[in-house]
Amino acid sequence: MATEKARQVSTICFDALGTLLDPAHSFAHLESAFPSRGTEIGNLWRSKQIDYSRLRSMSGKYADFDQITSDALVATFAHLAIPIKESDIDAAMDAYQNCAMFPDAAKLLESLHQPWAVVTNGNRKWIGPMLTGAGVEVSDSHLFTSDQVRTFKINAPLYQLGWEWAQGASRSAISKEDVLFVSANQWDAIGATWFGFTACWVNRIGQSPEQLGVRPKFEIRSLDELVAMDIVST
Amino acid sequence: MATEKARQVSTICFDALGTLLDPAHSFAHLESAFPSRGTEIGNLWRSKQIDYSRLRSMSGKYADFDQITSDALVATFAHLAIPIKESDIDAAMDAYQNCAMFPDAAKLLESLHQPWAVVTNGNRKWIGPMLTGAGVEVSDSHLFTSDQVRTFKINAPLYQLGWEWAQGASRSAISKEDVLFVSANQWDAIGATWFGFTACWVNRIGQSPEQLGVRPKFEIRSLDELVAMDIVST
């Protein structure tokens, strides 16, 4: 007797930064420009970038994510008391812009049968070329960005864009649970869960779970594992 | 010829945790319970506590701040892979609850002529006894807490409670700029600035400025400096 097959999701939404796009190149640049400080700078930069997106979301003070990212880097150097020239910011932003695609993402996207889209905190003018440059072939109509709603995840409006797209992309009526939201950011997977999506957290670096009263339905270490999951069609 | 006197603010709102209440006792407890790890635990705990309040605010998933604080501590120990017993959480929460008042806060509140209130992310049942225990004499009608609006600063509703109180407490019509909002949390002083208050950041630990496009109007190192400011009446 065949075991019952898990219901497949109808559509998939991917986060971009850290999920499809690998920031390793950016960290390597920082390490070479500021020997032995690269990881420290990179981690604080990322932390401030996220903080700024949340603070601006909470107060309705939207600014484009590339601006926030550059602001966060300036504040990072100030915090670490590392003297810089303006060209240091430009060089770090350029390196960040030249992210590569994670190999597991490339392999997955090539073989994926379900319709998929990208839902990112990046602003379109900035993240569009980053995705294209990294080889993520996503059309404008399948890319949802913060500048469209002038706020950031995990505020609902950006997930809502993905949800509206997913309903249009499905051949039949679907519920939010039929949308798989894939993110390497635990907070994003939790936000997607709160929104109602089925979330898959790609826990690339083996983080411990946050205590926010919910867990993403799926937790994997690499996108390779997604291929083997019954809910995904490849 | 007398120099023109700066216009005094009509009312003052204080943040509680880190501004009036000193967390040093809590850090000391952590250091004694987990030798050489106290600062690391305390810093990550505070960081996760803030993160959780923001994520829950952004998604409308309010939980009381004492719950968030306890959850953040559980996640902190998990992140640092420090094995704990449930009694460790209770002991740390007890130590946190027994914050003392900063000496500069005690001195200021004693001599302050303007009406003042407390506007805090804490929930009333938890922060009320903490304030009283530390000797901050604030009546229920001058204490504004997150459970009243089921969200956290820097979302507007909590500042709005302070603003409504300030209007009632003033003898004449005032604008938001006539309210001085005092916080040792830079992000809170920025949020208050965005809300429209005149903000004073008590930069107790000499932090570098965040890059969010605005600065609090005043920056001081200790509440002692507030007494000397023309806008405050003591």
XYZ file of C-alpha atoms in Angstrom:
468
model
C 0.000 0.000 0.000
C 1.426 3.364 -0.987
C 1.846 5.888 1.789
C -0.219 8.997 1.354
C 1.769 11.693 -0.387
C 2.131 15.035 1.416
C 0.136 17.783 -0.205
C 2.389 19.836 -2.438
C 2.576 23.584 -1.982
C 1.212 25.561 -4.906
C 3.873 28.244 -5.103
C 7.140 29.207 -3.445
C 8.436 32.598 -2.285
C 12.134 33.044 -1.586
C 13.871 35.656 0.486
C 16.971 37.003 -1.319
C 19.822 38.156 0.945
C 21.414 35.228 2.733
C 18.899 32.810 1.236
C 19.627 32.916 -2.513
C 22.490 35.418 -2.370
C 25.665 34.536 -0.475
C 27.287 37.470 1.386
C 30.636 35.623 1.648
C 32.243 37.811 -1.022
C 31.338 40.911 0.951
C 32.851 39.469 4.159
C 36.008 38.539 2.236
C 36.302 42.092 0.951
C 35.957 43.498 4.482
C 38.590 41.098 5.787
C 41.025 42.093 3.076
C 40.361 45.828 3.468
C 40.417 45.661 7.300
C 42.625 42.681 8.199
C 41.387 40.598 11.157
C 38.302 42.825 11.557
C 36.194 41.517 8.644
C 33.851 39.232 10.566
C 33.307 41.747 13.351
C 32.525 44.516 10.846
C 30.305 42.254 8.732
C 28.275 40.993 11.684
C 27.681 44.428 13.195
C 26.866 45.822 9.739
C 24.220 43.158 9.208
C 22.828 43.691 12.692
C 22.506 47.459 12.233
C 21.051 47.016 8.740
C 18.286 44.863 10.233
C 17.786 47.219 13.200
C 17.426 50.220 10.911
C 14.893 48.458 8.697
C 12.814 47.596 11.771
C 13.021 51.024 13.393
C 12.077 52.726 10.130
C 9.225 50.249 9.626
C 7.878 50.849 13.118
C 7.895 54.625 12.663
C 6.810 54.772 9.031
C 10.159 56.376 8.098
C 10.917 54.297 5.033
C 14.240 54.686 3.254
C 15.544 52.472 0.461
C 17.399 49.409 1.641
C 20.616 50.348 -0.138
C 20.561 53.656 1.752
C 19.895 51.841 5.025
C 22.703 49.416 4.231
C 25.158 52.209 3.555
C 24.020 54.127 6.675
C 24.453 50.972 8.756
C 28.017 50.587 7.504
C 28.909 54.178 8.410
C 27.502 53.597 11.918
C 29.369 50.291 12.179
C 32.751 51.897 11.540
C 31.903 54.671 14.005
C 30.911 52.108 16.647
C 34.131 50.160 16.162
C 36.137 53.415 16.046
C 37.708 52.395 12.748
C 38.687 55.488 10.750
C 37.545 55.319 7.132
C 37.472 57.286 3.912
C 34.282 57.686 1.909
C 35.788 55.384 -0.719
C 35.835 52.597 1.909
C 32.046 52.743 2.067
C 31.748 52.703 -1.720
C 34.135 49.761 -2.009
C 32.263 47.766 0.650
C 28.902 48.534 -0.968
C 30.310 47.427 -4.356
C 31.540 44.147 -2.881
C 28.140 43.597 -1.255
C 26.433 44.252 -4.570
C 28.543 41.509 -6.162
C 27.117 38.668 -4.084
C 27.193 35.250 -5.718
C 24.272 32.838 -5.755
C 24.559 29.949 -3.269
C 25.274 26.732 -5.235
C 22.314 24.978 -3.573
C 20.045 27.816 -4.700
C 21.260 27.561 -8.301
C 20.641 23.806 -8.298
C 17.174 24.143 -6.787
C 15.922 26.963 -9.021
C 17.024 25.085 -12.125
C 14.908 22.064 -11.279
C 11.877 23.645 -9.596
C 8.498 22.927 -11.203
C 6.327 25.139 -9.033
C 5.950 28.848 -9.803
C 8.315 30.839 -7.601
C 8.952 34.467 -6.767
C 11.366 36.543 -4.697
C 10.092 38.637 -1.766
C 12.889 40.806 -0.433
C 13.588 43.774 1.839
C 15.861 45.099 -0.916
C 14.720 47.974 -3.120
C 14.198 47.085 -6.756
C 16.836 49.325 -8.341
C 19.469 47.811 -6.101
C 18.427 44.191 -5.561
C 17.269 43.640 -9.187
C 20.798 43.978 -10.633
C 22.223 42.045 -7.656
C 19.965 39.085 -8.412
C 20.626 39.242 -12.155
C 24.359 39.642 -11.584
C 24.360 36.549 -9.380
C 22.499 34.557 -12.019
C 19.069 34.444 -10.358
C 16.730 34.614 -13.336
C 13.686 36.294 -11.931
C 11.440 38.513 -14.019
C 10.181 41.865 -12.766
C 6.714 40.426 -12.298
C 8.060 37.762 -9.924
C 10.144 40.121 -7.829
C 8.538 41.881 -4.838
C 10.507 44.608 -3.130
C 10.216 46.925 -0.138
C 9.993 50.109 -2.210
C 6.617 48.890 -3.527
C 5.110 49.076 -0.055
C 7.591 51.448 1.652
C 8.067 49.149 4.608
C 10.039 46.023 5.425
C 9.430 42.470 6.500
C 8.191 41.349 8.917
C 5.504 44.000 8.536
C 2.700 42.305 6.618
C 2.538 44.364 3.379
C 5.553 42.735 1.732
C 4.307 39.201 2.496
C 0.942 40.385 1.197
C 2.504 41.147 -2.214
C 3.776 37.571 -2.334
C 0.363 36.282 -1.307
C -1.425 38.223 -4.055
C 1.047 36.949 -6.634
C 0.677 33.365 -5.373
C -3.101 33.463 -5.772
C -2.732 34.654 -9.357
C -0.057 32.064 -10.115
C -2.113 29.130 -8.845
C -4.504 27.295 -11.112
C -6.986 26.781 -8.301
C -8.073 28.545 -5.120
C -5.397 28.348 -2.456
C -4.919 29.262 1.170
C -1.859 30.971 2.613
C -0.685 27.585 3.878
C -0.293 26.483 0.257
C 2.492 29.020 -0.159
C 5.955 27.910 0.922
C 8.047 30.824 2.175
C 11.757 30.022 2.204
C 14.228 32.147 4.160
C 17.623 31.709 5.769
C 16.678 34.435 8.234
C 14.960 32.872 11.213
C 13.021 36.064 11.970
C 11.765 36.153 8.380
C 10.599 32.535 8.545
C 8.821 33.369 11.813
C 7.246 36.487 10.279
C 6.046 34.424 7.322
C 4.584 31.868 9.742
C 2.751 34.631 11.611
C 1.478 35.889 8.245
C 0.014 32.449 7.575
C 2.449 30.982 5.055
C 4.059 27.590 5.431
C 7.613 28.593 6.247
C 10.876 26.807 5.668
C 13.871 28.107 7.585
C 17.178 27.386 5.882
C 19.315 27.281 8.990
C 22.621 27.493 7.120
C 24.752 28.257 10.162
C 23.126 26.052 12.772
C 21.490 28.783 14.837
C 19.536 27.973 17.969
C 15.785 28.642 17.907
C 14.337 32.005 18.898
C 11.630 31.940 21.568
C 8.738 33.728 19.920
C 5.947 31.242 20.515
C 6.017 29.788 16.992
C 8.451 27.758 14.929
C 8.729 27.652 11.141
C 7.057 24.423 9.990
C 10.242 23.207 8.278
C 13.872 23.650 9.215
C 16.631 22.553 6.854
C 20.372 23.161 6.695
C 20.662 23.612 2.930
C 18.313 24.175 -0.006
C 19.430 20.745 -1.244
C 17.090 19.258 1.340
C 14.131 21.066 -0.175
C 14.400 18.990 -3.337
C 13.816 15.852 -1.318
C 10.717 17.224 0.382
C 7.391 15.848 -0.815
C 5.746 19.254 -0.783
C 8.072 20.525 -3.517
C 7.938 19.383 -7.110
C 11.198 19.120 -9.046
C 21.426 92.861 29.195
C 20.067 89.485 30.151
C 20.367 86.755 27.562
C 17.058 85.406 26.397
C 16.093 82.385 28.403
C 15.463 79.152 26.474
C 11.817 78.192 26.435
C 11.131 75.627 29.099
C 9.456 72.376 28.208
C 6.012 71.938 29.719
C 6.273 68.310 30.769
C 8.806 65.487 30.807
C 8.418 61.811 29.919
C 11.039 59.323 31.064
C 11.829 55.899 29.728
C 12.317 53.387 32.589
C 14.750 50.533 31.860
C 18.321 51.809 31.587
C 17.163 55.408 32.013
C 15.765 55.522 35.559
C 16.428 51.867 36.454
C 19.992 50.582 36.529
C 20.426 46.984 35.265
C 23.842 46.645 36.973
C 22.445 44.398 39.715
C 21.113 42.020 37.087
C 24.502 41.862 35.316
C 26.216 41.233 38.670
C 23.853 38.344 39.345
C 24.593 36.812 35.926
C 28.329 37.152 36.489
C 28.111 35.446 39.842
C 25.828 32.660 38.591
C 27.852 32.154 35.364
C 31.409 33.276 36.154
C 33.158 35.199 33.347
C 30.046 34.982 31.130
C 27.870 37.652 32.800
C 28.471 40.501 30.360
C 28.099 38.283 27.310
C 24.835 36.821 28.621
C 23.511 40.222 29.702
C 24.270 41.897 26.374
C 22.748 39.149 24.241
C 19.739 38.980 26.571
C 19.109 42.704 26.167
C 19.594 42.463 22.400
C 17.110 39.602 22.042
C 14.638 41.316 24.382
C 14.658 44.355 22.088
C 14.499 42.216 18.933
C 11.501 40.293 20.232
C 9.642 43.477 21.163
C 10.207 44.825 17.647
C 9.280 41.623 15.817
C 6.115 41.258 17.880
C 5.262 44.922 17.293
C 5.737 44.593 13.546
C 3.480 41.544 13.340
C 0.874 42.578 15.898
C 1.826 39.607 18.089
C 1.967 41.389 21.417
C 3.140 39.557 24.510
C 3.849 41.121 27.896
C 7.360 42.457 28.284
C 8.169 40.219 31.249
C 7.241 37.219 29.076
C 9.404 38.547 26.231
C 12.244 39.148 28.677
C 12.049 35.629 30.024
C 11.788 34.170 26.494
C 14.819 36.203 25.418
C 16.836 34.788 28.299
C 15.935 31.202 27.403
C 17.025 31.877 23.798
C 20.220 33.559 25.012
C 21.326 30.501 26.969
C 20.463 28.282 23.998
C 22.481 30.508 21.660
C 25.487 30.443 23.967
C 25.026 26.689 24.532
C 25.037 27.205 28.300
C 23.043 24.443 30.002
C 20.575 25.783 32.566
C 17.887 24.704 34.982
C 14.499 26.427 35.073
C 15.484 27.917 38.415
C 18.318 29.783 36.626
C 15.723 31.693 34.593
C 13.689 32.485 37.699
C 16.774 33.676 39.587
C 17.885 35.915 36.703
C 14.384 37.358 36.327
C 14.279 38.041 40.084
C 17.609 39.847 39.938
C 16.399 41.889 36.970
C 13.250 42.797 38.872
C 15.384 44.170 41.690
C 16.973 46.969 39.678
C 18.067 49.995 41.665
C 17.364 53.582 40.642
C 20.347 55.403 39.103
C 21.607 57.990 41.652
C 21.372 60.782 39.048
C 17.725 59.844 38.447
C 16.911 59.986 42.172
C 18.529 63.405 42.446
C 16.731 64.762 39.402
C 13.256 63.470 40.258
C 13.514 64.926 43.750
C 14.117 68.418 42.464
C 12.032 68.496 39.279
C 9.335 71.174 39.114
C 7.712 70.182 35.833
C 5.064 67.443 35.709
C 6.669 64.166 34.677
C 5.555 60.689 33.700
C 7.092 57.345 32.786
C 6.528 55.836 29.326
C 7.921 52.321 29.202
C 7.899 49.134 27.148
C 7.377 47.263 30.403
C 3.959 45.855 31.283
C 2.296 47.446 34.287
C 2.105 44.417 36.576
C 5.818 43.880 36.180
C 7.327 47.346 35.799
C 5.080 48.995 38.406
C 6.563 47.042 41.333
C 10.050 47.385 39.790
C 9.748 51.179 39.804
C 8.264 51.273 43.299
C 10.877 48.827 44.571
C 13.632 51.053 43.184
C 12.134 54.119 44.853
C 10.695 55.808 41.763
C 7.547 57.411 43.137
C 5.246 57.456 40.152
C 1.484 57.169 40.504
C -0.573 54.873 38.287
C -1.921 57.879 36.393
C 1.610 58.966 35.450
C 2.787 55.559 34.305
C 2.207 54.492 30.679
C 2.914 50.902 29.747
C 2.932 48.671 26.678
C 0.035 46.500 27.836
C -2.257 49.548 27.495
C -1.676 49.656 23.731
C -0.423 46.081 23.139
C 2.590 47.248 21.199
C 6.040 48.635 21.964
C 8.081 51.738 21.317
C 9.033 52.946 18.814
C 5.580 52.270 17.396
C 3.639 55.482 17.918
C 0.812 54.393 20.281
C 2.945 54.369 23.442
C 4.377 57.838 22.740
C 0.804 58.898 22.007
C -0.219 57.962 25.572
C 2.526 60.242 26.861
C 1.400 62.995 24.520
C -2.216 62.797 25.685
C -1.110 62.917 29.309
C 1.202 65.880 28.614
C -1.624 67.892 27.085
C -3.787 67.292 30.137
C -0.922 68.093 32.504
C -0.111 71.432 30.879
C -1.839 74.608 31.949
C -1.876 75.934 28.388
C -2.026 74.543 24.872
C 1.216 72.838 23.923
C 2.836 71.255 20.913
C 4.702 67.952 20.915
C 7.954 69.908 20.949
C 7.045 71.183 24.411
C 7.347 67.645 25.743
C 10.855 66.507 26.679
C 11.310 62.766 26.191
C 14.285 61.414 28.102
C 15.779 58.020 27.311
C 19.121 56.280 27.669
C 18.211 54.149 24.661
C 19.362 55.895 21.519
C 16.689 54.197 19.406
C 14.005 55.370 21.846
C 15.265 58.972 21.710
C 15.207 58.728 17.898
C 11.692 57.239 17.948
C 10.532 60.062 20.218
C 12.111 62.585 17.829
C 10.283 60.997 14.898
C 7.075 61.183 16.938
C 7.607 64.932 17.341
C 8.826 65.218 20.934
C 11.950 67.093 21.942
C 14.230 64.199 22.826
C 17.138 63.995 25.215
C 19.411 60.992 24.842
C 21.217 60.054 28.054
C 24.268 58.494 26.466
C 25.478 56.840 29.646
C 28.013 54.551 27.981
C 29.397 56.842 25.283
C 27.806 55.163 22.274
C 28.459 56.388 18.754
C 25.518 57.883 16.865
C 23.186 55.739 14.766
C 22.693 56.832 11.163
C 18.949 57.184 10.862
C 18.684 60.648 9.383
C 17.780 62.377 12.663
C 19.528 63.040 15.951
C 17.904 63.585 19.342
C 17.961 67.346 20.030
C 19.944 66.898 23.252
C 22.630 64.410 24.161
C 23.953 64.201 27.720
C 26.089 61.686 29.598
C 24.186 61.773 32.880
C 20.842 63.045 34.151
C 22.848 65.461 36.307
C 23.335 67.546 33.170
C 19.586 67.893 32.731
C 19.334 69.953 35.914
C 21.635 72.557 34.397
C 19.624 72.837 31.202
C 17.510 75.968 30.808
C 14.555 74.032 29.432
C 14.107 72.157 32.715
C 12.886 73.721 35.902
C 14.309 72.481 39.210
